[in-house]
Coordinates of C-alpha atoms and ligand atoms in Angstrom, one line a residue:
X3 CA 98.7 106.0 59.5
X4 CA 95.5 107.8 60.3
X5 CA 93.6 104.4 60.9
X6 CA 96.4 102.9 63.0
X7 CA 96.4 106.1 65.3
X8 CA 92.8 105.6 65.8
X9 CA 93.1 102.0 66.8
X10 CA 96.0 102.4 69.1
X11 CA 94.0 105.3 70.8
X12 CA 91.0 102.7 71.1
X13 CA 93.3 100.2 72.5
X14 CA 94.7 102.6 75.1
X15 CA 91.5 103.6 76.3
X16 CA 90.2 99.9 76.9
X17 CA 93.4 99.4 78.9
X18 CA 92.9 102.6 80.6
X19 CA 89.3 101.8 81.4
X20 CA 89.8 98.5 82.2
X21 CA 92.6 99.2 84.7
X22 CA 90.0 101.2 87.1
X23 CA 87.2 98.7 86.5
X24 CA 87.3 95.9 89.3
X25 CA 85.8 92.4 88.7
X26 CA 84.0 90.6 91.7
X27 CA 87.2 88.5 92.5
X28 CA 89.9 88.8 94.9
X29 CA 92.6 89.1 92.6
X30 CA 91.0 92.0 90.8
X31 CA 89.9 93.6 93.7
X32 CA 93.3 93.0 95.4
X33 CA 95.1 94.9 92.6
X34 CA 93.5 98.3 93.5
X35 CA 96.3 100.5 95.3
X36 CA 95.2 101.6 98.6
X37 CA 94.4 105.4 98.7
X38 CA 97.2 107.2 100.1
X39 CA 95.8 109.1 102.9
X40 CA 95.4 105.9 105.1
X41 CA 98.8 105.1 105.3
X42 CA 99.6 108.9 105.8
X43 CA 96.9 109.0 108.8
X44 CA 98.6 106.7 111.4
X45 CA 96.3 107.1 114.3
X46 CA 92.3 106.6 114.2
X47 CA 89.7 106.6 117.1
X48 CA 87.5 103.7 117.2
X49 CA 84.0 103.8 119.0
X50 CA 82.0 100.9 120.1
X51 CA 78.7 102.2 121.2
X52 CA 75.4 100.4 121.2
X53 CA 73.1 98.7 123.8
X54 CA 76.0 96.9 125.6
X55 CA 76.8 100.5 126.7
X56 CA 73.8 100.2 129.0
X57 CA 75.0 97.6 131.3
X58 CA 78.4 98.4 130.2
X59 CA 80.3 95.3 132.0
X60 CA 82.7 92.7 131.4
X61 CA 85.0 90.6 133.5
X62 CA 88.5 92.1 134.0
X63 CA 90.1 89.0 133.8
X64 CA 90.1 85.6 131.6
X65 CA 91.4 85.8 127.8
X66 CA 91.4 88.6 125.7
X67 CA 88.2 88.2 124.0
X68 CA 86.3 87.2 127.4
X69 CA 86.7 90.8 128.5
X70 CA 84.6 92.3 125.7
X71 CA 81.8 94.3 127.2
X72 CA 80.2 94.4 123.9
X73 CA 79.7 90.6 123.8
X74 CA 77.2 90.9 126.6
X75 CA 74.0 89.5 125.0
X76 CA 76.2 86.8 123.5
X77 CA 77.5 85.6 127.0
X78 CA 74.1 85.8 128.6
X79 CA 72.8 83.4 126.0
X80 CA 75.7 80.9 127.0
X81 CA 75.6 80.6 130.8
X82 CA 77.2 77.3 130.6
X83 CA 80.5 78.7 129.4
X84 CA 83.0 80.3 132.1
X85 CA 82.7 83.6 130.6
X86 CA 78.8 83.3 130.1
X87 CA 78.8 82.4 134.1
X88 CA 80.4 85.7 134.8
X89 CA 78.0 87.8 132.6
X90 CA 75.1 85.7 134.1
X91 CA 75.9 86.1 137.6
X92 CA 76.5 89.7 137.3
X93 CA 73.0 90.3 135.2
X94 CA 70.8 88.2 137.6
X95 CA 72.2 89.9 140.6
X96 CA 72.0 93.7 139.0
X97 CA 68.8 93.3 137.1
X98 CA 67.3 90.0 137.5
X99 CA 66.8 87.3 135.1
X100 CA 63.5 88.2 134.1
X101 CA 65.3 91.4 132.4
X102 CA 65.9 90.7 128.6
X103 CA 68.9 92.4 126.6
X104 CA 66.4 93.9 124.5
X105 CA 64.8 95.9 127.5
X106 CA 68.3 98.0 127.8
X107 CA 67.1 99.9 124.8
X108 CA 64.7 102.0 127.0
X109 CA 67.9 103.1 128.8
X110 CA 70.2 103.8 125.9
X111 CA 69.2 107.6 125.7
X112 CA 72.4 109.3 124.6
X113 CA 71.0 112.5 126.3
X114 CA 74.7 114.1 127.1
X115 CA 75.7 113.3 123.3
X116 CA 77.5 116.2 121.8
X117 CA 79.2 115.0 118.5
X118 CA 81.0 118.2 118.3
X119 CA 82.5 117.8 121.5
X120 CA 83.4 114.4 120.7
X121 CA 85.1 115.3 117.1
X122 CA 87.0 118.2 119.0
X123 CA 88.4 115.6 121.5
X124 CA 89.2 113.4 118.5
X125 CA 91.1 116.1 116.8
X126 CA 93.0 117.4 119.7
X127 CA 93.8 113.8 120.4
X128 CA 96.0 113.9 116.9
X129 CA 93.7 111.2 115.2
X130 CA 93.2 111.6 111.6
X131 CA 90.0 109.4 111.2
X132 CA 87.0 108.1 113.2
X133 CA 85.3 104.5 113.0
X134 CA 82.1 104.0 114.7
X135 CA 80.1 101.0 115.0
X136 CA 76.9 101.5 113.0
X137 CA 76.1 98.3 113.9
X138 CA 77.7 95.7 116.1
X139 CA 77.1 91.8 116.4
X140 CA 73.4 92.6 118.3
X141 CA 72.2 94.0 115.2
X142 CA 71.1 97.4 116.6
X143 CA 71.7 99.9 114.1
X144 CA 72.9 103.5 115.1
X145 CA 71.6 105.1 112.0
X146 CA 67.7 105.0 111.0
X147 CA 68.3 101.7 108.9
X148 CA 64.8 100.7 107.4
X149 CA 66.0 97.1 107.6
X150 CA 66.3 97.2 111.2
X151 CA 63.0 98.3 111.9
X152 CA 62.5 99.2 115.7
X153 CA 65.9 98.1 116.2
X154 CA 67.6 101.3 115.2
X155 CA 68.7 104.6 117.6
X156 CA 65.9 106.6 115.6
X157 CA 63.0 104.3 116.1
X158 CA 64.0 103.5 119.7
X159 CA 66.6 104.3 122.6
X160 CA 67.8 108.0 121.8
X161 CA 65.6 108.8 118.9
X162 CA 68.8 110.3 117.0
X163 CA 70.5 109.6 114.0
X164 CA 74.0 109.1 115.9
X165 CA 76.1 107.8 113.0
X166 CA 74.9 110.6 110.9
X167 CA 75.4 113.2 113.4
X168 CA 78.6 112.1 114.4
X169 CA 79.7 111.7 110.6
X170 CA 78.9 115.4 110.2
X171 CA 80.8 116.8 113.4
X172 CA 83.9 114.8 112.5
X173 CA 84.0 115.8 109.1
X174 CA 83.5 119.6 109.9
X175 CA 86.8 119.2 112.2
X176 CA 88.8 118.0 108.9
X177 CA 88.9 114.3 110.0
X178 CA 87.9 111.4 107.9
X179 CA 84.7 109.3 109.0
X180 CA 84.2 105.5 108.7
X181 CA 81.9 102.8 109.8
X182 CA 82.3 99.7 111.4
X183 CA 79.7 96.9 110.2
X184 CA 79.2 93.4 111.6
X185 CA 78.3 91.2 109.1
X186 CA 76.5 88.6 111.4
X187 CA 74.0 89.3 113.7
X188 CA 74.0 86.8 116.5
X189 CA 70.2 86.5 117.1
X190 CA 68.7 87.7 114.0
X191 CA 66.2 85.1 112.9
X192 CA 66.4 85.5 109.4
X193 CA 70.3 85.1 109.6
X194 CA 69.9 82.1 111.7
X195 CA 67.3 80.5 109.2
X196 CA 68.3 81.3 105.9
X197 CA 71.9 83.4 105.5
X198 CA 71.6 83.6 101.7
X199 CA 68.2 85.7 102.0
X200 CA 69.7 87.5 105.1
X201 CA 72.8 88.6 103.2
X202 CA 70.5 89.6 100.2
X203 CA 67.8 91.2 101.8
X204 CA 69.3 92.6 105.1
X205 CA 73.1 92.7 105.1
X206 CA 73.9 94.1 101.5
X207 CA 71.0 96.6 101.4
X208 CA 72.3 97.9 105.0
X209 CA 75.8 98.0 103.5
X210 CA 74.8 99.9 100.5
X211 CA 72.3 102.2 102.5
X212 CA 75.4 103.4 104.7
X213 CA 77.7 103.7 102.0
X214 CA 75.3 105.9 99.5
X215 CA 73.8 108.0 102.7
X216 CA 76.9 108.8 104.7
X217 CA 79.5 108.4 102.0
X218 CA 82.2 107.2 104.7
X219 CA 86.1 107.0 104.0
X220 CA 86.5 103.8 105.7
X221 CA 84.1 100.6 105.5
X222 CA 85.5 98.4 108.3
X223 CA 83.3 94.8 108.4
X224 CA 83.5 92.4 111.1
X225 CA 81.9 89.2 112.4
X226 CA 83.0 87.5 109.0
X227 CA 84.1 84.1 110.9
X228 CA 81.1 82.1 110.4
X229 CA 81.1 82.2 106.4
X230 CA 83.5 82.2 103.5
X231 CA 83.5 85.5 101.6
X232 CA 81.6 84.2 98.9
X233 CA 78.5 83.4 101.3
X234 CA 78.8 87.1 102.2
X235 CA 79.0 87.9 98.4
X236 CA 82.0 90.3 99.4
X237 CA 83.8 90.6 96.2
X238 CA 80.6 91.8 94.5
X239 CA 80.0 94.4 97.3
X240 CA 83.6 95.6 96.9
X241 CA 83.3 95.5 92.8
X242 CA 80.4 98.0 93.5
X243 CA 82.2 100.0 96.2
X244 CA 85.3 100.4 94.0
X245 CA 83.8 100.8 90.7
X246 CA 80.3 102.3 91.3
X247 CA 79.6 103.9 94.7
X248 CA 80.0 107.7 95.8
X249 CA 83.2 106.8 97.6
X250 CA 85.1 104.5 95.1
X251 CA 88.2 106.8 94.7
X252 CA 89.0 107.5 98.4
X253 CA 87.3 104.6 100.4
X254 CA 89.3 102.1 102.2
X255 CA 88.3 98.6 103.6
X256 CA 89.8 96.2 106.2
X257 CA 90.4 92.5 105.5
X258 CA 87.4 90.8 107.6
X259 CA 85.4 89.9 104.5
X260 CA 84.7 86.1 105.0
X261 CA 86.5 83.2 107.3
X262 CA 89.4 83.0 104.9
X263 CA 90.1 86.7 104.3
X264 CA 92.0 88.1 107.4
X265 CA 95.6 88.8 106.3
X266 CA 94.9 87.8 103.0
X267 CA 92.6 90.3 101.2
X268 CA 91.5 93.9 101.7
X269 CA 93.1 97.4 101.4
X270 CA 94.5 96.9 104.9
X271 CA 95.0 93.9 107.4
X272 CA 94.0 94.3 110.8
X273 CA 95.4 93.2 114.0
X274 CA 93.6 93.0 117.3
X275 CA 95.4 93.6 120.5
X276 CA 98.4 92.2 118.5
X277 CA 96.5 89.0 117.7
X278 CA 95.4 87.8 114.1
X279 CA 93.0 84.5 114.7
X280 CA 94.5 84.2 118.3
X281 CA 97.9 84.3 116.7
X282 CA 100.4 86.7 118.2
X283 CA 102.0 88.9 115.4
X284 CA 103.5 91.6 117.5
X285 CA 107.2 92.0 116.5
X286 CA 107.0 91.8 112.8
X287 CA 106.9 94.4 109.9
X288 CA 104.1 93.3 107.6
X289 CA 104.5 94.0 104.0
X290 CA 101.0 95.4 103.2
X291 CA 99.2 98.4 104.9
X292 CA 97.7 97.2 108.1
X293 CA 96.2 98.6 111.3
X294 CA 95.9 97.5 115.0
X295 CA 93.0 98.1 117.2
X296 CA 92.6 97.5 121.0
X297 CA 90.8 99.4 123.8
X298 CA 92.8 101.7 126.2
X299 CA 91.5 98.9 128.7
X300 CA 90.7 95.6 128.1
X301 CA 87.2 95.9 126.2
X302 CA 86.0 97.9 123.2
X303 CA 82.5 98.7 124.8
X304 CA 82.3 100.6 128.0
X305 CA 83.3 98.6 131.1
X306 CA 82.3 100.0 134.2
X307 CA 84.1 97.2 136.0
X308 CA 87.3 98.6 135.0
X309 CA 89.4 100.5 137.3
X310 CA 92.6 102.6 136.9
X311 CA 95.2 99.7 136.9
X312 CA 92.9 98.0 134.0
X313 CA 93.7 101.2 132.0
X314 CA 96.8 101.8 130.0
X315 CA 98.9 104.6 131.0
X316 CA 99.5 107.6 128.4
X317 CA 103.3 106.6 128.2
X318 CA 102.3 102.9 127.2
X319 CA 100.0 104.3 124.3
X320 CA 102.3 106.8 122.8
X321 CA 104.9 103.6 123.0
X322 CA 102.3 101.5 121.3
X323 CA 101.7 104.0 118.6
X324 CA 105.2 104.5 117.8
X325 CA 106.0 100.8 117.7
X326 CA 103.0 100.1 115.4
X327 CA 104.0 103.1 112.9
X328 CA 107.9 101.9 112.9
X329 CA 106.5 98.6 111.8
X330 CA 104.3 100.1 108.8
X331 CA 100.9 100.1 110.6
X332 CA 98.2 102.5 111.9
X333 CA 96.7 102.4 115.6
X334 CA 93.1 102.6 115.6
X335 CA 92.6 103.1 119.4
X336 CA 89.1 102.2 120.9
X337 CA 87.0 104.8 123.1
X338 CA 83.9 103.3 124.8
X339 CA 81.2 105.8 125.3
X340 CA 78.6 105.5 128.2
X341 CA 74.9 105.0 127.2
X342 CA 74.1 108.6 128.0
X343 CA 76.7 109.7 125.5
X344 CA 79.7 110.7 127.5
X345 CA 83.5 110.0 126.7
X346 CA 84.8 108.8 130.0
X347 CA 87.0 111.5 131.5
X348 CA 89.9 108.9 132.0
X349 CA 89.8 108.1 128.2
X350 CA 89.4 111.9 127.6
X351 CA 92.9 112.3 129.4
X352 CA 94.8 109.5 127.6
X353 CA 93.6 111.1 124.4
X354 CA 94.7 114.5 125.4
X355 CA 98.6 113.3 126.4
X356 CA 98.4 111.7 123.0
X357 CA 97.7 114.7 121.5
X358 CA 100.1 116.9 123.4
X359 CA 102.8 114.3 122.3
X360 CA 101.9 114.4 118.7
X361 CA 101.6 118.0 118.2
X362 CA 105.3 118.3 119.0
X363 CA 106.7 115.0 117.5
X364 CA 103.9 114.2 114.8
X365 CA 106.5 114.9 112.0
X366 CA 108.1 111.6 112.8
X367 CA 104.7 109.8 112.7
X368 CA 102.3 111.2 110.1
X369 CA 102.8 110.8 106.4
X370 CA 105.8 108.3 107.3
X371 CA 106.9 105.1 106.0
X372 CA 108.9 102.0 107.4
X373 CA 112.7 102.5 107.1
X374 CA 113.7 99.2 105.5
X375 CA 117.3 99.6 106.9
X376 CA 116.1 99.4 110.5
X377 CA 117.4 97.2 113.2
X378 CA 114.7 94.5 114.3
X379 CA 112.2 95.3 116.8
X380 CA 112.0 93.2 119.8
X381 CA 110.5 93.5 123.4
X382 CA 113.4 95.6 124.9
X383 CA 113.6 97.5 121.8
X384 CA 113.9 101.6 122.6
X385 CA 114.9 103.0 119.5
X386 CA 112.7 103.1 116.5
X387 CA 112.9 104.4 113.0
X388 CA 110.4 106.1 110.4
X389 CA 111.3 107.7 107.0
X390 CA 109.7 110.3 104.9
X391 CA 111.2 111.4 101.6
X392 CA 115.1 111.9 102.2
X393 CA 114.6 112.1 106.3
X394 CA 115.1 109.5 108.8
X395 CA 113.3 109.7 112.1
X396 CA 114.9 108.0 115.1
X397 CA 112.5 107.8 118.1
X398 CA 113.9 107.0 121.5
X399 CA 111.1 105.5 123.8
X400 CA 113.6 105.3 127.0
X401 CA 115.4 108.2 127.7
X402 CA 119.4 107.2 127.6
X403 CA 122.3 109.7 127.5
X404 CA 124.3 107.3 125.6
X405 CA 125.2 108.1 122.1
X406 CA 122.8 106.5 119.4
X407 CA 124.5 104.9 116.4
X408 CA 122.9 104.8 113.2
X409 CA 124.4 102.4 110.5
X410 CA 123.4 102.5 106.7
X411 CA 122.6 106.1 106.3
X412 CA 124.5 109.2 104.7
X413 CA 126.0 111.9 106.9
X414 CA 122.6 114.1 107.2
X415 CA 122.7 117.7 106.6
X416 CA 121.3 118.2 109.9
X417 CA 120.3 116.7 113.0
X418 CA 117.5 118.1 115.4
X419 CA 115.3 117.1 118.1
X420 CA 111.7 117.7 117.3
X421 CA 110.5 120.5 120.0
X422 CA 113.9 121.4 121.0
X423 CA 115.7 124.6 120.3
X424 CA 119.3 123.6 120.8
X425 CA 122.0 122.1 118.6
X426 CA 122.2 118.4 118.3
X427 CA 125.9 117.2 118.2
X428 CA 126.6 114.4 115.6
X429 CA 129.6 113.1 113.7
X430 CA 130.5 110.1 111.3
X431 CA 132.8 107.4 112.6
X432 CA 133.6 104.2 110.7
X433 CA 130.7 104.9 108.2
X434 CA 128.2 105.2 111.1
X435 CA 126.3 108.4 112.2
X436 CA 126.8 108.7 116.0
X437 CA 124.3 111.1 117.8
X438 CA 125.0 112.6 121.4
X439 CA 121.7 113.2 123.0
X440 CA 121.6 116.8 124.5
X441 CA 121.5 117.3 128.3
X442 CA 117.6 117.8 128.7
X443 CA 116.3 119.1 131.8
X444 CA 112.8 120.0 133.1
X445 CA 113.1 123.1 131.7
X446 CA 113.8 122.5 127.9
X447 CA 112.7 118.8 127.7
X448 CA 110.4 119.1 124.7
X449 CA 107.8 116.4 125.6
X450 CA 107.7 113.6 128.0
X451 CA 107.5 109.8 127.0
X452 CA 109.6 109.8 123.8
X453 CA 112.0 111.7 121.9
X454 CA 112.5 112.1 118.0
X455 CA 115.7 113.1 116.4
X456 CA 114.9 114.1 112.6
X457 CA 118.2 113.2 110.4
X458 CA 117.5 115.5 107.3
X459 CA 118.9 113.9 104.3
X460 CA 120.1 111.0 105.7
X461 CA 118.2 109.0 103.4
X462 CA 119.2 110.7 100.0
X463 CA 120.2 108.2 97.3
X464 CA 119.1 105.1 99.6
Ligands
GLC636 C1 86.0 91.5 117.1 C2 85.0 91.5 118.1 C3 84.7 92.6 118.9 C4 85.2 93.9 118.4 C5 86.2 93.7 117.5 C6 87.3 95.1 116.9 O1 86.0 90.6 116.5 O2 83.9 90.4 117.9 O3 83.7 92.6 119.7 O4 84.2 94.6 117.8 O5 86.5 92.8 116.8 O6 88.2 94.6 116.2

């Protein structure tokens, strides 16, 4: 009896141990449950900041990708393509063709950079996490990477650990911090000549350095499309990240680990301007944690060429967030700082509006999940649904005085509109719950853009 108890105990501990050990293959890596904080957070801020923030220019027309100002160097080197021609025309006129992209480093000074002020802006916006480009495709590191000697923000340019300083400031405000990291580097000679040595001696050491130095909550790779994940040794890195690293219990990663991995592997899937590999996927509920990313305008890196009409309005952005959350996603909204370290005021204004709305209505966003009983979402949809525990939230994105009819729920214990003091009339008819919108006036309207009804207890036993 005693002996068999010992054996049972040993077997159980081996099982328990092996469940928490991840092997360097996708099946094992994908079996890790995503730390809950990510899906609860819903809203994060992306930052694209690098040497491209110096010319800070891109066309405002063309395909989605052609507008990206952070692709400046790559476009310069491809003058024969339609987008390349536009960037070269701009560059040659403004700087002259003897100015090389690398020369921009002397104008990347970040002299107005105040990471505490940035962190406050992000917190006030209602964001729960921040993701900074530690290194974009240009290869310039925003932290003192010894693998990017004389091509990092401490050796040259700002002479400051931009990534470390932001990480500290963001955490002080109680937000989570993450890093974007480009696997490939367009013009790194080692990458171009010998990708295996590049991965072994440059890329993987940089990734581990970032993780051990700053202990990020999110690791957000990109620039993966040239090679399969095997070449990048992604599962090997992930096994280290999930088993060994100092962030193993709370880190989350995206799906950009190799040419075959998007929407297939990773803690959460990504869409970009509603696309995955050029395919529009907006409109679907994705049955895996996911995150949409986009700029407030058409670019990630700051684009001086954009005018007000190129920027989305606050109402658009709030509706966009609601749409993603109702479909089970997060929104990682991008901000493009200037080379001197400012967040353009118009971008601050959009964030402030989102924060004002979330302060009143955040209960229907944060910590919610998809309501499986929701009617489908299409272009004209103005009623969105989220759920949390036994409560259902009905979010109206277009003010309408007609009654709202909800099917497939039990009669709620109470219905209220977030931020509104008065009673909300509702009744049950033919098994449906019918809500009568209150008569809002400019004096009692809780917030502009969208209105959230909380139906307490409507999902009990569902
Ligand atoms: C991309 C782009 C890029 C941007 C990004 C954000 O694939 O290459 O410039 O950083 O993804 O999702």
